[in-house]
Amino acid sequence: MKKIKLLGLLGLLGILGPLAQAQNTDRGFEIAKNLEIFSSVYKQLNQNYVDDVDPGKTIKVAIDAMLASMDPYTNYFPESDIEDVKLQLMGEYGGVGALIMQRGDSIYISEPYKGLPADEAGLKAGDRIVAVNGESTRGKKTPDVSSAMRGQAGTQVTLTVEREGKEFERTLTRREIKLPNVPYSGFVGEKEDVGYIKLDEFTTDAAKNVREAFVRLKKENPNMRGIILDFRGNGGGLMNEAVDIVNIWVPRGTLVVETKGKVAAKNLKSYTRFQPEDTEIPLAVIIDGSSASASEIVSGSLQDLDRAVIIGQRSYGKGLVQNILPMPYNSQMKVTVSKYYIPSGRCIQAIDYSHRDENGRAIKVPDSLKTAFKTKAGRTVYDGFGIEPDIEVEPEYMSNLGMVLAQKFFVFDYATLYYRSHKEIAPAKEFEISGEMYADFGRFLKEKNLNYNTVTERYIKDLREVAKQEKYDEAIEQQLKEMEARLATEKDGDLQKHREEVCEMLKAEILNRYYYDAGRLAGALKTDKVILRAIDELKK
């Protein structure tokens, strides 16, 4: 009997072996065939198309279209875009250290980074960049001007800048700009007894900087009652930094994340490697819909290990891992090589890019395919849609008035004028918008074109059009006019109705002028509803 089974198995292997080899041969033939077709298409295009064909541009378009059929994270970078790759991965680039923005046909500095070339040269938010190295910026887009300002560290760039109607030049020496991944850390709460650490990106040294911030806070207040980690808006970054951040608060040898993909050699389990700083202090992690990738590794693993309470809104749901692969001629390609799984065994990827609807759009994992998993303490968690917070706090949405004030740069311009006429203000945590300041902002707006439509006004307009089509317009026109008149009266009071929101916008922009990004963050802490909720939970 055993001999018959063995012969049967050998016979089956004899059939499957050639079949597998044939499948590999067929696949190899298909690849070779289609590459030959592509080469022929380009050759004929180059020889016969009515205009000259730019080979770099044309092939880049073809590559981008091919990669777009995979997922949004698999990208090709020519040599000219390598600075952008460095910025994504390491938070570094060669430049002058300033954010810029477009307003109409002009480019303005929106924020110089503290202590970097633009700041040291005296450039301020609100300055208009007239030219870069003598070339006018008029009509150019932000990426074009940004690219011209960037370059190899040690090289120089000359900016022609206009401020209050006067032009001047500044020649700046570019540096290797490294953006701070921990822009702010400090204490929150009425008694200043809860630590707070804001992490913007999981770039190089993120774990080192978070650990140093925690150690400093603990040293300043040994009786600290808890720590808040703020990952809102954090799109992720390096996986090893995420693992090492978890390690700050969990024992060495703890599984944090596992990657699984097609290439077995790229599959790995990542464990904590060091002695933790504190395994007892209560932790709260704040996330939102923009918290992705490494942010979800940290928040999800701390949730699975029952080491932290997760507060905020459901995270983005990016459970895909990318590797940077070298390509010819100093180009690079970022390729999705695996998915990651956190300690409970769940994958948090929310979108299935291997299946698409009739319009070619990737689909979200349906509820029917979501699987339940258990945390270390036995709580039920699910895969397939990011990290769901333990305590959900509804997001606050900007009012129509707030959006108009931001989009038309009214808050930005008022902050610019205020900064130019006030040498100093109160410390960031103490600064508030006074009644006189708010009244002054109201006077400032009266000189501007503050026209905007509310959602209600848009509905009235739609109702009028539908009524006209159905021939009810004459019957209800008088009521519609009365509604519009009443609404106009109500809109006149919007500045008072939304005073709290507008004051926060003004405070953030003004603090940014005096104390940079750290000041803006510090000033928002005592009124941030999600942080206040986190403080309450840590006290329980």
Short mmCIF file of C-alpha atoms in Angstrom, two decimals, residues 185-536:
data_model
loop_
_atom_site.label_atom_id
_atom_site.label_comp_id
_atom_site.label_asym_id
_atom_site.label_seq_id
_atom_site.Cartn_x
_atom_site.Cartn_y
_atom_site.Cartn_z
CA SER A 185 6.65 68.34 23.33
CA GLY A 186 5.55 69.68 26.69
CA PHE A 187 2.91 69.43 29.40
CA VAL A 188 -0.86 69.79 29.16
CA GLY A 189 -3.74 69.84 31.61
CA GLU A 190 -4.74 72.26 34.34
CA LYS A 191 -1.96 70.97 36.59
CA GLU A 192 0.54 70.54 33.73
CA ASP A 193 0.95 66.91 34.80
CA VAL A 194 0.29 65.11 31.51
CA GLY A 195 3.05 64.87 28.92
CA TYR A 196 2.37 65.61 25.27
CA ILE A 197 4.50 64.63 22.24
CA LYS A 198 3.60 65.60 18.69
CA LEU A 199 5.15 63.44 15.96
CA ASP A 200 4.78 64.67 12.37
CA GLU A 201 6.66 61.98 10.45
CA PHE A 202 8.40 58.64 10.97
CA THR A 203 11.62 59.84 9.38
CA THR A 204 15.19 59.02 10.45
CA ASP A 205 15.72 59.39 14.24
CA ALA A 206 11.99 59.69 14.95
CA ALA A 207 12.21 57.07 17.72
CA LYS A 208 15.34 58.67 19.16
CA ASN A 209 13.64 62.06 19.28
CA VAL A 210 10.42 60.69 20.81
CA ARG A 211 12.42 58.79 23.42
CA GLU A 212 14.47 61.89 24.30
CA ALA A 213 11.28 63.97 24.59
CA PHE A 214 9.71 61.39 26.91
CA VAL A 215 12.83 61.09 29.10
CA ARG A 216 13.04 64.88 29.38
CA LEU A 217 9.37 65.21 30.35
CA LYS A 218 9.67 62.43 32.91
CA LYS A 219 12.75 64.08 34.39
CA GLU A 220 11.01 67.46 34.60
CA ASN A 221 7.99 65.92 36.32
CA PRO A 222 8.61 62.49 37.92
CA ASN A 223 4.93 62.45 38.97
CA MET A 224 3.67 62.80 35.40
CA ARG A 225 0.28 61.09 35.20
CA GLY A 226 0.38 60.02 31.57
CA ILE A 227 1.63 60.65 28.04
CA ILE A 228 -0.30 61.74 24.95
CA LEU A 229 1.17 60.80 21.55
CA ASP A 230 -0.34 62.90 18.78
CA PHE A 231 -0.26 61.22 15.34
CA ARG A 232 -2.93 63.35 13.67
CA GLY A 233 -2.00 64.12 10.08
CA ASN A 234 0.98 61.76 10.29
CA GLY A 235 1.18 59.82 7.03
CA GLY A 236 3.82 57.39 8.28
CA GLY A 237 7.36 56.65 7.15
CA LEU A 238 10.02 54.18 8.25
CA MET A 239 8.77 50.95 9.81
CA ASN A 240 11.84 50.45 12.01
CA GLU A 241 11.20 53.85 13.63
CA ALA A 242 7.64 52.74 14.43
CA VAL A 243 8.91 49.54 16.08
CA ASP A 244 11.44 51.46 18.17
CA ILE A 245 8.79 53.98 19.29
CA VAL A 246 6.58 51.14 20.56
CA ASN A 247 9.69 49.81 22.34
CA ILE A 248 9.78 52.92 24.55
CA TRP A 249 6.76 51.61 26.46
CA VAL A 250 6.71 47.83 25.99
CA PRO A 251 9.24 45.15 27.05
CA ARG A 252 12.10 43.98 24.87
CA GLY A 253 11.29 40.95 22.71
CA THR A 254 7.66 41.96 22.01
CA LEU A 255 6.34 41.35 18.49
CA VAL A 256 5.22 44.67 16.99
CA VAL A 257 4.66 43.97 13.31
CA GLU A 258 5.04 41.20 10.74
CA THR A 259 5.37 41.70 6.99
CA LYS A 260 4.14 39.13 4.45
CA GLY A 261 4.57 39.32 0.70
CA LYS A 262 5.29 37.34 -2.47
CA VAL A 263 9.06 37.29 -1.96
CA ALA A 264 9.72 35.09 1.08
CA ALA A 265 13.05 36.79 1.74
CA LYS A 266 11.25 40.06 2.41
CA ASN A 267 8.93 38.55 5.03
CA LEU A 268 10.01 39.36 8.55
CA LYS A 269 8.87 39.72 12.11
CA SER A 270 9.93 42.85 13.95
CA TYR A 271 10.38 42.66 17.71
CA THR A 272 11.33 45.34 20.21
CA ARG A 273 15.12 45.31 20.76
CA PHE A 274 15.84 47.48 23.79
CA GLN A 275 14.93 47.87 27.42
CA PRO A 276 11.83 50.11 27.63
CA GLU A 277 11.78 53.45 29.39
CA ASP A 278 8.47 52.88 31.20
CA THR A 279 5.99 49.99 30.99
CA GLU A 280 3.52 51.39 33.52
CA ILE A 281 2.76 55.01 32.68
CA PRO A 282 -0.69 55.42 31.05
CA LEU A 283 -0.59 56.18 27.32
CA ALA A 284 -3.11 57.84 25.02
CA VAL A 285 -2.58 57.90 21.24
CA ILE A 286 -4.50 60.40 19.13
CA ILE A 287 -5.22 59.50 15.50
CA ASP A 288 -7.39 60.77 12.67
CA GLY A 289 -8.27 59.90 9.07
CA SER A 290 -4.85 61.05 7.88
CA SER A 291 -2.89 58.87 10.30
CA ALA A 292 -1.44 56.12 8.12
CA SER A 293 1.18 53.41 7.74
CA ALA A 294 3.77 53.69 10.55
CA SER A 295 1.25 55.72 12.59
CA GLU A 296 -1.06 52.73 12.38
CA ILE A 297 1.71 50.29 13.32
CA VAL A 298 2.32 52.19 16.56
CA SER A 299 -1.30 52.92 17.45
CA GLY A 300 -2.51 49.48 16.33
CA SER A 301 0.18 47.50 18.12
CA LEU A 302 -0.25 49.50 21.35
CA GLN A 303 -3.98 48.80 21.04
CA ASP A 304 -3.41 45.08 20.39
CA LEU A 305 -1.06 44.89 23.37
CA ASP A 306 -3.59 46.81 25.52
CA ARG A 307 -0.83 49.29 26.33
CA ALA A 308 -2.62 52.49 25.24
CA VAL A 309 -6.06 53.95 24.75
CA ILE A 310 -6.62 55.12 21.16
CA ILE A 311 -8.63 58.35 20.80
CA GLY A 312 -9.91 60.31 17.81
CA GLN A 313 -11.15 59.12 14.43
CA ARG A 314 -10.59 55.97 12.41
CA SER A 315 -7.17 55.96 10.74
CA TYR A 316 -6.50 55.86 7.00
CA GLY A 317 -5.96 52.12 6.59
CA LYS A 318 -2.61 51.75 4.81
CA GLY A 319 -1.24 48.31 5.58
CA LEU A 320 1.20 48.18 2.67
CA VAL A 321 5.01 48.15 2.91
CA GLN A 322 7.25 49.75 0.29
CA ASN A 323 10.92 49.26 -0.52
CA ILE A 324 13.12 51.72 -2.44
CA LEU A 325 14.89 49.92 -5.29
CA PRO A 326 17.84 51.40 -7.23
CA MET A 327 17.29 51.85 -10.96
CA PRO A 328 19.60 52.77 -13.87
CA TYR A 329 20.91 56.32 -14.30
CA ASN A 330 20.47 57.30 -10.63
CA SER A 331 16.71 56.81 -10.74
CA GLN A 332 14.75 54.90 -8.09
CA MET A 333 11.50 53.02 -7.74
CA LYS A 334 9.33 52.65 -4.67
CA VAL A 335 7.55 49.29 -4.81
CA THR A 336 4.91 47.76 -2.57
CA VAL A 337 6.47 44.44 -1.54
CA SER A 338 4.29 43.21 1.32
CA LYS A 339 1.50 43.85 3.77
CA TYR A 340 2.01 44.34 7.47
CA TYR A 341 0.22 42.59 10.31
CA ILE A 342 0.15 43.85 13.88
CA PRO A 343 0.34 41.67 17.06
CA SER A 344 -3.27 40.43 17.04
CA GLY A 345 -2.67 39.08 13.52
CA ARG A 346 -4.83 41.62 11.72
CA CYS A 347 -3.93 43.56 8.61
CA ILE A 348 -5.36 47.06 8.58
CA GLN A 349 -5.25 47.69 4.82
CA ALA A 350 -8.61 49.27 3.94
CA ILE A 351 -8.51 49.22 0.13
CA ASP A 352 -8.08 46.18 -2.10
CA TYR A 353 -6.06 47.42 -5.08
CA SER A 354 -6.10 43.98 -6.73
CA HIS A 355 -9.86 44.28 -7.39
CA ARG A 356 -11.53 47.25 -9.05
CA ASP A 357 -15.07 48.28 -9.92
CA GLU A 358 -16.49 48.87 -13.39
CA ASN A 359 -14.94 52.36 -13.40
CA GLY A 360 -11.48 51.05 -12.62
CA ARG A 361 -11.48 52.29 -9.03
CA ALA A 362 -10.04 50.17 -6.25
CA ILE A 363 -12.63 48.93 -3.78
CA LYS A 364 -12.72 48.99 0.00
CA VAL A 365 -12.71 45.75 1.90
CA PRO A 366 -16.42 44.91 2.39
CA ASP A 367 -17.80 44.46 5.91
CA SER A 368 -18.59 40.82 5.13
CA LEU A 369 -14.89 40.04 4.69
CA LYS A 370 -13.70 41.78 7.86
CA THR A 371 -12.36 39.36 10.46
CA ALA A 372 -12.46 39.64 14.24
CA PHE A 373 -9.22 39.36 16.23
CA LYS A 374 -8.41 39.54 19.93
CA THR A 375 -6.11 41.91 21.79
CA LYS A 376 -3.74 40.63 24.47
CA ALA A 377 -6.45 41.16 27.10
CA GLY A 378 -9.19 39.58 24.97
CA ARG A 379 -10.88 42.66 23.50
CA THR A 380 -12.31 42.27 19.99
CA VAL A 381 -10.73 44.27 17.16
CA TYR A 382 -11.21 44.02 13.40
CA ASP A 383 -9.06 44.09 10.31
CA GLY A 384 -9.73 45.71 6.97
CA PHE A 385 -10.46 49.33 7.77
CA GLY A 386 -7.56 50.94 9.59
CA ILE A 387 -7.38 51.42 13.34
CA GLU A 388 -10.69 52.13 14.98
CA PRO A 389 -10.23 54.24 18.12
CA ASP A 390 -11.26 52.93 21.51
CA ILE A 391 -12.84 56.35 22.12
CA GLU A 392 -14.18 58.15 19.08
CA VAL A 393 -14.26 61.95 19.06
CA GLU A 394 -16.20 63.47 16.21
CA PRO A 395 -14.05 65.70 13.99
CA GLU A 396 -14.77 69.42 13.96
CA TYR A 397 -15.48 70.87 10.56
CA MET A 398 -14.63 74.38 9.49
CA SER A 399 -17.56 76.73 8.91
CA ASN A 400 -18.17 78.39 5.55
CA LEU A 401 -16.91 81.62 7.07
CA GLY A 402 -13.72 79.93 8.29
CA MET A 403 -13.06 78.39 4.87
CA VAL A 404 -13.46 81.76 3.14
CA LEU A 405 -11.17 83.49 5.63
CA ALA A 406 -8.51 80.83 4.95
CA GLN A 407 -8.97 80.50 1.18
CA LYS A 408 -8.90 84.25 0.56
CA PHE A 409 -5.90 84.65 2.91
CA PHE A 410 -7.72 87.15 5.16
CA VAL A 411 -6.39 85.52 8.35
CA PHE A 412 -2.92 85.23 6.82
CA ASP A 413 -2.85 88.87 5.72
CA TYR A 414 -4.13 90.16 9.06
CA ALA A 415 -1.42 88.17 10.87
CA THR A 416 1.19 89.67 8.53
CA LEU A 417 0.03 93.22 9.32
CA TYR A 418 -0.15 92.47 13.04
CA TYR A 419 3.37 91.04 13.09
CA ARG A 420 4.81 94.04 11.28
CA SER A 421 3.29 96.45 13.81
CA HIS A 422 3.93 94.52 17.06
CA LYS A 423 7.48 93.64 18.09
CA GLU A 424 6.47 91.03 20.65
CA ILE A 425 3.49 89.21 22.15
CA ALA A 426 2.80 87.09 25.24
CA PRO A 427 4.31 83.58 25.49
CA ALA A 428 2.64 81.00 23.26
CA LYS A 429 0.67 79.29 26.03
CA GLU A 430 -0.63 82.61 27.36
CA PHE A 431 -1.39 84.47 24.14
CA GLU A 432 -5.08 85.00 23.35
CA ILE A 433 -7.06 87.08 20.86
CA SER A 434 -8.44 90.00 22.87
CA GLY A 435 -11.77 91.67 22.25
CA GLU A 436 -10.01 94.71 20.78
CA MET A 437 -7.97 92.53 18.44
CA TYR A 438 -11.10 90.75 17.25
CA ALA A 439 -12.86 94.05 16.68
CA ASP A 440 -9.82 95.25 14.74
CA PHE A 441 -10.00 92.12 12.58
CA GLY A 442 -13.67 92.90 11.91
CA ARG A 443 -12.69 96.40 10.72
CA PHE A 444 -9.99 94.83 8.57
CA LEU A 445 -12.58 92.56 6.91
CA LYS A 446 -14.89 95.48 6.10
CA GLU A 447 -12.22 96.76 3.74
CA LYS A 448 -12.08 93.38 1.97
CA ASN A 449 -14.40 91.52 -0.36
CA LEU A 450 -15.92 89.04 2.10
CA ASN A 451 -18.50 87.47 -0.20
CA TYR A 452 -19.33 83.83 0.35
CA ASN A 453 -22.26 81.46 -0.07
CA THR A 454 -23.54 79.22 2.68
CA VAL A 455 -24.88 75.72 2.07
CA THR A 456 -28.35 77.08 2.81
CA GLU A 457 -27.97 79.70 0.08
CA ARG A 458 -26.91 77.04 -2.38
CA TYR A 459 -29.98 74.97 -1.50
CA ILE A 460 -32.24 77.98 -2.03
CA LYS A 461 -30.65 78.55 -5.45
CA ASP A 462 -31.19 74.89 -6.38
CA LEU A 463 -34.78 75.03 -5.11
CA ARG A 464 -35.47 78.08 -7.26
CA GLU A 465 -34.15 76.29 -10.36
CA VAL A 466 -36.19 73.13 -9.68
CA ALA A 467 -39.32 75.21 -8.95
CA LYS A 468 -38.85 76.99 -12.26
CA GLN A 469 -38.64 73.68 -14.12
CA GLU A 470 -41.79 72.43 -12.40
CA LYS A 471 -43.52 75.83 -12.82
CA TYR A 472 -43.88 76.49 -9.09
CA ASP A 473 -41.50 79.45 -9.19
CA GLU A 474 -44.14 82.21 -9.15
CA ALA A 475 -45.97 80.57 -6.26
CA ILE A 476 -42.95 80.37 -3.94
CA GLU A 477 -40.76 83.26 -5.15
CA GLN A 478 -41.90 85.60 -2.41
CA GLN A 479 -41.10 83.05 0.30
CA LEU A 480 -37.67 82.42 -1.23
CA LYS A 481 -36.89 86.16 -1.23
CA GLU A 482 -37.94 86.42 2.41
CA MET A 483 -35.68 83.47 3.29
CA GLU A 484 -32.75 85.09 1.46
CA ALA A 485 -33.31 88.40 3.24
CA ARG A 486 -33.47 86.71 6.64
CA LEU A 487 -30.38 84.67 5.82
CA ALA A 488 -28.47 87.81 4.79
CA THR A 489 -29.26 89.33 8.19
CA GLU A 490 -28.07 86.18 9.93
CA LYS A 491 -24.84 86.14 7.89
CA ASP A 492 -24.02 89.62 9.14
CA GLY A 493 -23.65 88.04 12.56
CA ASP A 494 -21.45 85.15 11.41
CA LEU A 495 -18.29 86.79 12.72
CA GLN A 496 -19.75 86.70 16.23
CA LYS A 497 -21.46 83.33 15.78
CA HIS A 498 -18.16 81.69 14.80
CA ARG A 499 -15.98 83.83 17.05
CA GLU A 500 -14.35 80.89 18.87
CA GLU A 501 -13.33 79.24 15.58
CA VAL A 502 -12.03 82.46 14.01
CA CYS A 503 -10.08 83.36 17.17
CA GLU A 504 -8.32 79.99 17.04
CA MET A 505 -7.42 80.58 13.39
CA LEU A 506 -6.04 84.04 14.15
CA LYS A 507 -4.15 82.83 17.20
CA ALA A 508 -2.52 79.97 15.28
CA GLU A 509 -1.37 82.22 12.43
CA ILE A 510 -0.06 84.97 14.70
CA LEU A 511 1.76 82.55 17.01
CA ASN A 512 3.40 80.99 13.98
CA ARG A 513 4.92 84.37 13.08
CA TYR A 514 6.55 84.87 16.48
CA TYR A 515 7.22 81.32 17.74
CA TYR A 516 7.14 79.23 14.56
CA ASP A 517 5.42 75.83 14.37
CA ALA A 518 6.18 74.93 17.98
CA GLY A 519 4.41 78.07 19.18
CA ARG A 520 1.36 77.37 17.07
CA LEU A 521 1.09 73.87 18.52
CA ALA A 522 1.62 75.05 22.10
CA GLY A 523 -1.05 77.70 21.74
CA ALA A 524 -3.69 75.22 20.56
CA LEU A 525 -3.27 72.67 23.34
CA LYS A 526 -5.58 74.11 25.97
CA THR A 527 -8.59 74.36 23.64
CA ASP A 528 -8.07 71.19 21.57
CA LYS A 529 -11.12 69.04 22.35
CA VAL A 530 -9.42 65.75 21.46
CA ILE A 531 -6.47 66.51 23.74
CA LEU A 532 -8.84 67.53 26.54
CA ARG A 533 -10.65 64.20 26.14
CA ALA A 534 -7.31 62.35 26.25
CA ILE A 535 -6.38 64.17 29.46
CA ASP A 536 -9.69 63.11 31.04
#
